[in-house]
């Protein structure tokens, strides 16, 4: 049985980095109070997916969904969980349109602070993801959630810059929990079975921190709210503004040898796989190009080269020896200031021993 970990008022206060502009949440809550259908959604990595909660219903996302259902019992509250393990905000911004925005969410919790690790790419991708949501026709209310590793590591500080600029509510599990760990009033093993993922007890803490903030907003609820269109410029230039994930449903190769349509990854099931030495070539119009591919622990995947317009190759290693499991990885293989037509060729590396390889899609913006 999960050991209860009390959440103190001090923890709840520390967790709220910023209350943000509450108007969008006011609008959503007023909509729910009128009995109109509301869609609550989350996007992030394995923590948001619910990894290591004892049962699905004990994940933070499910528990917060429960708050919406209890608070507005006469209203239909749709729920979308767009969390995918081992993915960061770069993959997140490219799949946001299809996996999230297409469902017209009214409120979204964004959680990528642990999975983001590339300080060159991730802050830009994270910023563009927030902008996609804030510019949506739904006037989506966005809440930022910052989690952490056992050592307190995360990209919270980097992500806060976008949150502050756009006036978003920000809830920090790190700010609430880390002082308790340092003071020995909380033991990490009571809230996590490894060095990253919360157990059911950890998920409950996260949910209580978010719910505490939602209770504050609900208690202050205003009926007459004006929500202004989002027009704040991006400090990064919004380079992933039109980011999409193109797979075998939306793009066809201009050359294909050995590769066949496949579902190598159950999370990204519309890719291409080859067993023999394969060639896959696309013609795309984009400013930035990334290749998403499948890495496995089985030791039978090869190393493939990506060439854009026959320029310098980028190597993709499909093997993940001794790793914790198989997952979708990516490399950004081309960036530029303006969109143009490019040829993307994927071929076996000269030094590869194995030839099996799976391309899951192209990240285009």
XYZ file of C-alpha atoms in Angstrom, residues 20-326:
307
model
C 0.071 34.042 -13.780
C -2.766 35.702 -15.620
C -5.862 33.807 -14.433
C -8.262 35.145 -17.067
C -8.060 32.127 -19.373
C -8.674 29.769 -16.459
C -11.552 31.983 -15.309
C -13.052 31.629 -18.796
C -12.717 27.838 -18.759
C -14.211 27.531 -15.268
C -17.110 29.809 -16.207
C -17.697 27.629 -19.249
C -17.729 24.535 -17.048
C -20.042 26.233 -14.537
C -22.523 26.918 -17.350
C -22.535 23.188 -18.103
C -20.687 23.462 -21.406
C -18.311 20.637 -22.286
C -14.703 21.308 -21.278
C -11.592 19.473 -22.470
C -8.749 19.078 -19.976
C -5.421 17.891 -21.403
C -1.824 17.193 -20.434
C 1.333 16.859 -22.521
C 4.785 15.758 -21.420
C 7.003 12.728 -20.934
C 6.692 9.511 -18.947
C 5.724 11.310 -15.727
C 2.701 12.781 -17.457
C 2.020 9.433 -19.102
C 1.683 8.067 -15.549
C 4.829 5.957 -15.347
C 5.293 4.256 -11.928
C 1.932 5.222 -10.526
C 0.619 1.960 -9.074
C -2.504 2.229 -11.193
C -3.479 4.667 -13.919
C -6.072 6.347 -11.723
C -3.316 7.396 -9.284
C -1.307 9.422 -11.805
C -1.225 13.180 -11.278
C -3.044 13.825 -14.551
C -5.935 11.506 -13.670
C -6.172 13.021 -10.181
C -6.335 16.571 -11.550
C -8.919 15.427 -14.095
C -10.865 14.179 -11.077
C -10.815 17.696 -9.595
C -12.498 19.086 -12.700
C -15.175 16.376 -12.572
C -15.844 16.878 -8.848
C -15.888 20.672 -9.064
C -18.270 20.723 -12.035
C -20.385 17.575 -11.546
C -23.010 18.539 -14.105
C -20.482 19.148 -16.864
C -18.851 16.763 -19.342
C -15.084 17.009 -18.789
C -13.196 15.412 -21.657
C -9.671 14.201 -20.889
C -6.654 13.915 -23.185
C -3.327 12.499 -22.014
C -0.684 13.333 -24.616
C 2.224 12.191 -22.450
C 4.755 9.930 -24.191
C 7.706 8.486 -22.324
C 11.260 9.503 -23.301
C 10.057 12.431 -25.415
C 11.040 16.060 -24.914
C 9.575 19.371 -26.016
C 11.185 19.108 -29.476
C 9.119 16.030 -30.270
C 6.272 17.599 -28.298
C 6.044 20.740 -30.422
C 6.103 18.689 -33.627
C 3.260 16.411 -32.533
C 1.228 19.092 -30.739
C -1.075 19.829 -33.682
C -2.090 16.216 -34.277
C -2.029 14.867 -30.709
C -3.340 17.853 -28.793
C -4.507 21.005 -30.563
C -6.671 19.013 -32.992
C -8.736 17.996 -29.932
C -9.430 21.669 -29.053
C -8.314 21.567 -25.395
C -9.610 24.279 -23.059
C -6.826 23.840 -20.507
C -3.434 22.121 -20.878
C -0.744 21.223 -18.346
C 2.723 21.151 -19.951
C 5.440 19.005 -18.297
C 8.836 18.636 -19.992
C 11.270 19.968 -17.375
C 12.949 16.602 -16.709
C 13.025 15.262 -20.259
C 14.392 18.481 -21.753
C 18.196 18.471 -21.580
C 19.490 20.155 -24.750
C 19.966 23.833 -23.871
C 20.378 24.745 -27.522
C 17.198 23.158 -28.887
C 14.780 22.571 -26.005
C 14.164 26.146 -24.769
C 13.257 27.150 -28.331
C 11.027 24.110 -28.845
C 9.354 24.555 -25.455
C 8.693 28.224 -26.176
C 7.162 27.388 -29.562
C 4.969 24.701 -27.980
C 3.556 27.227 -25.504
C 2.958 29.707 -28.312
C 1.112 27.083 -30.372
C -1.241 26.474 -27.458
C -1.701 30.135 -26.574
C -2.483 31.062 -30.187
C -5.029 28.284 -30.661
C -8.596 29.244 -31.578
C -9.744 27.873 -28.219
C -7.792 30.513 -26.233
C -6.361 27.582 -24.318
C -5.411 28.102 -20.675
C -1.858 26.811 -20.144
C -0.351 25.713 -16.814
C 3.364 24.869 -16.570
C 4.435 21.991 -14.338
C 8.091 21.578 -13.347
C 9.208 18.171 -12.052
C 12.754 17.085 -11.118
C 15.247 14.251 -10.669
C 16.349 12.984 -7.270
C 19.234 15.473 -7.372
C 16.874 18.335 -8.115
C 17.891 18.586 -11.768
C 15.499 19.975 -14.360
C 15.141 22.744 -16.942
C 12.870 24.688 -14.628
C 14.952 27.867 -14.783
C 15.053 27.864 -18.588
C 11.340 27.096 -18.925
C 10.442 29.794 -16.400
C 11.710 32.443 -18.814
C 8.925 31.672 -21.285
C 6.414 31.242 -18.481
C 7.214 34.654 -17.015
C 7.190 36.352 -20.411
C 3.746 34.978 -21.269
C 2.250 35.405 -17.773
C 1.537 31.706 -17.251
C 0.763 29.881 -14.004
C 3.826 27.829 -12.961
C 3.738 24.980 -10.441
C 7.023 23.474 -9.209
C 7.186 20.000 -7.682
C 10.877 20.745 -7.138
C 10.234 23.876 -5.072
C 7.733 22.020 -2.930
C 9.621 18.765 -2.375
C 13.362 19.479 -2.546
C 13.554 21.472 0.733
C 11.734 18.606 2.468
C 14.334 16.163 1.154
C 17.192 18.402 2.281
C 15.655 18.741 5.762
C 15.030 14.977 5.973
C 11.331 15.550 6.542
C 10.709 13.522 3.383
C 12.549 10.495 2.016
C 12.947 10.175 -1.758
C 12.221 6.443 -1.667
C 8.766 7.237 -0.288
C 7.858 9.217 -3.401
C 9.852 7.534 -6.190
C 11.109 4.022 -7.069
C 14.013 5.369 -9.163
C 15.812 8.672 -9.655
C 13.138 10.363 -11.779
C 9.618 8.969 -11.781
C 7.167 9.666 -8.961
C 5.412 6.718 -7.351
C 1.700 6.960 -6.605
C 2.661 8.979 -3.506
C 4.709 11.369 -5.633
C 1.936 11.691 -8.199
C -0.498 12.512 -5.410
C 1.795 15.288 -4.168
C 1.985 16.751 -7.685
C -1.790 16.608 -8.028
C -2.361 18.281 -4.656
C -0.017 21.124 -5.605
C -1.892 21.722 -8.855
C -5.311 21.317 -7.251
C -4.377 23.766 -4.499
C -3.681 26.364 -7.196
C -6.916 25.527 -9.054
C -8.832 25.962 -5.783
C -7.339 29.452 -5.449
C -8.444 30.344 -8.965
C -11.914 28.909 -8.375
C -12.321 30.858 -5.126
C -11.448 34.088 -6.990
C -13.621 33.229 -9.996
C -14.882 36.252 -11.889
C -17.912 35.983 -14.136
C -17.075 38.972 -16.343
C -13.760 38.140 -18.002
C -12.107 39.516 -21.113
C -9.466 37.260 -22.665
C -7.087 39.144 -24.925
C -5.612 37.517 -28.061
C -2.056 36.322 -27.598
C 0.436 38.580 -29.383
C 3.637 38.581 -27.299
C 6.762 38.268 -29.492
C 9.053 35.294 -28.931
C 12.640 35.913 -27.788
C 13.648 32.909 -29.892
C 11.972 33.959 -33.109
C 9.389 31.165 -32.847
C 11.426 28.914 -35.133
C 9.094 25.917 -34.605
C 5.948 27.958 -35.211
C 4.667 25.618 -37.931
C 6.202 22.426 -36.577
C 4.596 19.177 -37.713
C 5.490 15.504 -37.481
C 5.250 13.947 -40.948
C 4.977 10.147 -41.112
C 3.776 7.604 -43.663
C 0.226 8.961 -43.418
C 1.196 12.406 -44.655
C 4.426 12.104 -46.648
C 5.659 9.675 -49.314
C 9.327 9.023 -50.098
C 10.588 9.871 -53.566
C 12.975 6.911 -53.307
C 12.487 3.800 -51.182
C 14.673 0.708 -51.279
C 14.341 -1.963 -48.606
C 12.219 0.211 -46.304
C 8.566 -0.705 -45.781
C 5.780 0.927 -43.819
C 5.876 -0.363 -40.250
C 4.703 0.098 -36.675
C 8.051 -0.547 -34.974
C 7.115 1.901 -32.195
C 3.623 1.544 -30.727
C 3.737 5.227 -29.751
C 4.714 6.340 -33.259
C 3.296 3.526 -35.417
C 3.435 5.126 -38.872
C 7.071 4.888 -39.871
C 9.308 2.850 -42.150
C 11.602 -0.102 -41.298
C 14.257 -1.966 -43.226
C 16.167 -5.151 -42.404
C 18.481 -5.127 -45.407
C 20.621 -2.116 -46.376
C 17.905 0.416 -47.154
C 17.588 3.797 -48.810
C 14.867 6.300 -47.955
C 14.687 9.714 -49.613
C 12.224 12.576 -49.219
C 11.693 15.939 -50.829
C 10.353 18.468 -48.318
C 9.823 22.202 -48.033
C 10.988 23.352 -44.620
C 13.147 25.727 -42.663
C 14.221 23.133 -40.101
C 14.410 19.366 -40.504
C 14.709 16.629 -37.901
C 14.640 12.850 -38.266
C 12.876 10.799 -35.600
C 14.053 7.203 -35.392
C 13.727 4.156 -33.158
C 16.471 3.067 -30.757
C 16.343 -0.402 -29.207
C 18.318 -2.482 -26.718
C 18.307 -5.659 -28.826
C 21.696 -5.075 -30.471
C 20.420 -5.621 -34.020
C 19.941 -2.053 -35.210
C 22.413 -0.323 -37.485
C 23.897 3.136 -37.910
C 22.418 5.206 -40.729
C 23.535 8.455 -42.348
C 21.293 11.405 -43.128
C 22.291 13.775 -45.898
C 20.361 16.946 -46.672
C 20.951 18.096 -50.248
C 23.964 15.726 -50.274
C 25.776 17.880 -47.733
C 27.620 16.746 -44.585
C 26.149 13.570 -43.144
C 24.589 13.214 -39.694
C 24.804 9.762 -38.088
C 21.844 8.065 -36.385
C 22.638 5.052 -34.196
C 19.598 2.803 -33.830
C 21.262 0.723 -31.125
C 20.880 1.525 -27.413
C 23.102 -1.120 -25.758
C 22.521 -1.677 -22.050
C 19.793 0.957 -22.028
C 16.601 1.086 -19.985
C 14.398 0.310 -23.001
C 13.465 1.162 -26.567
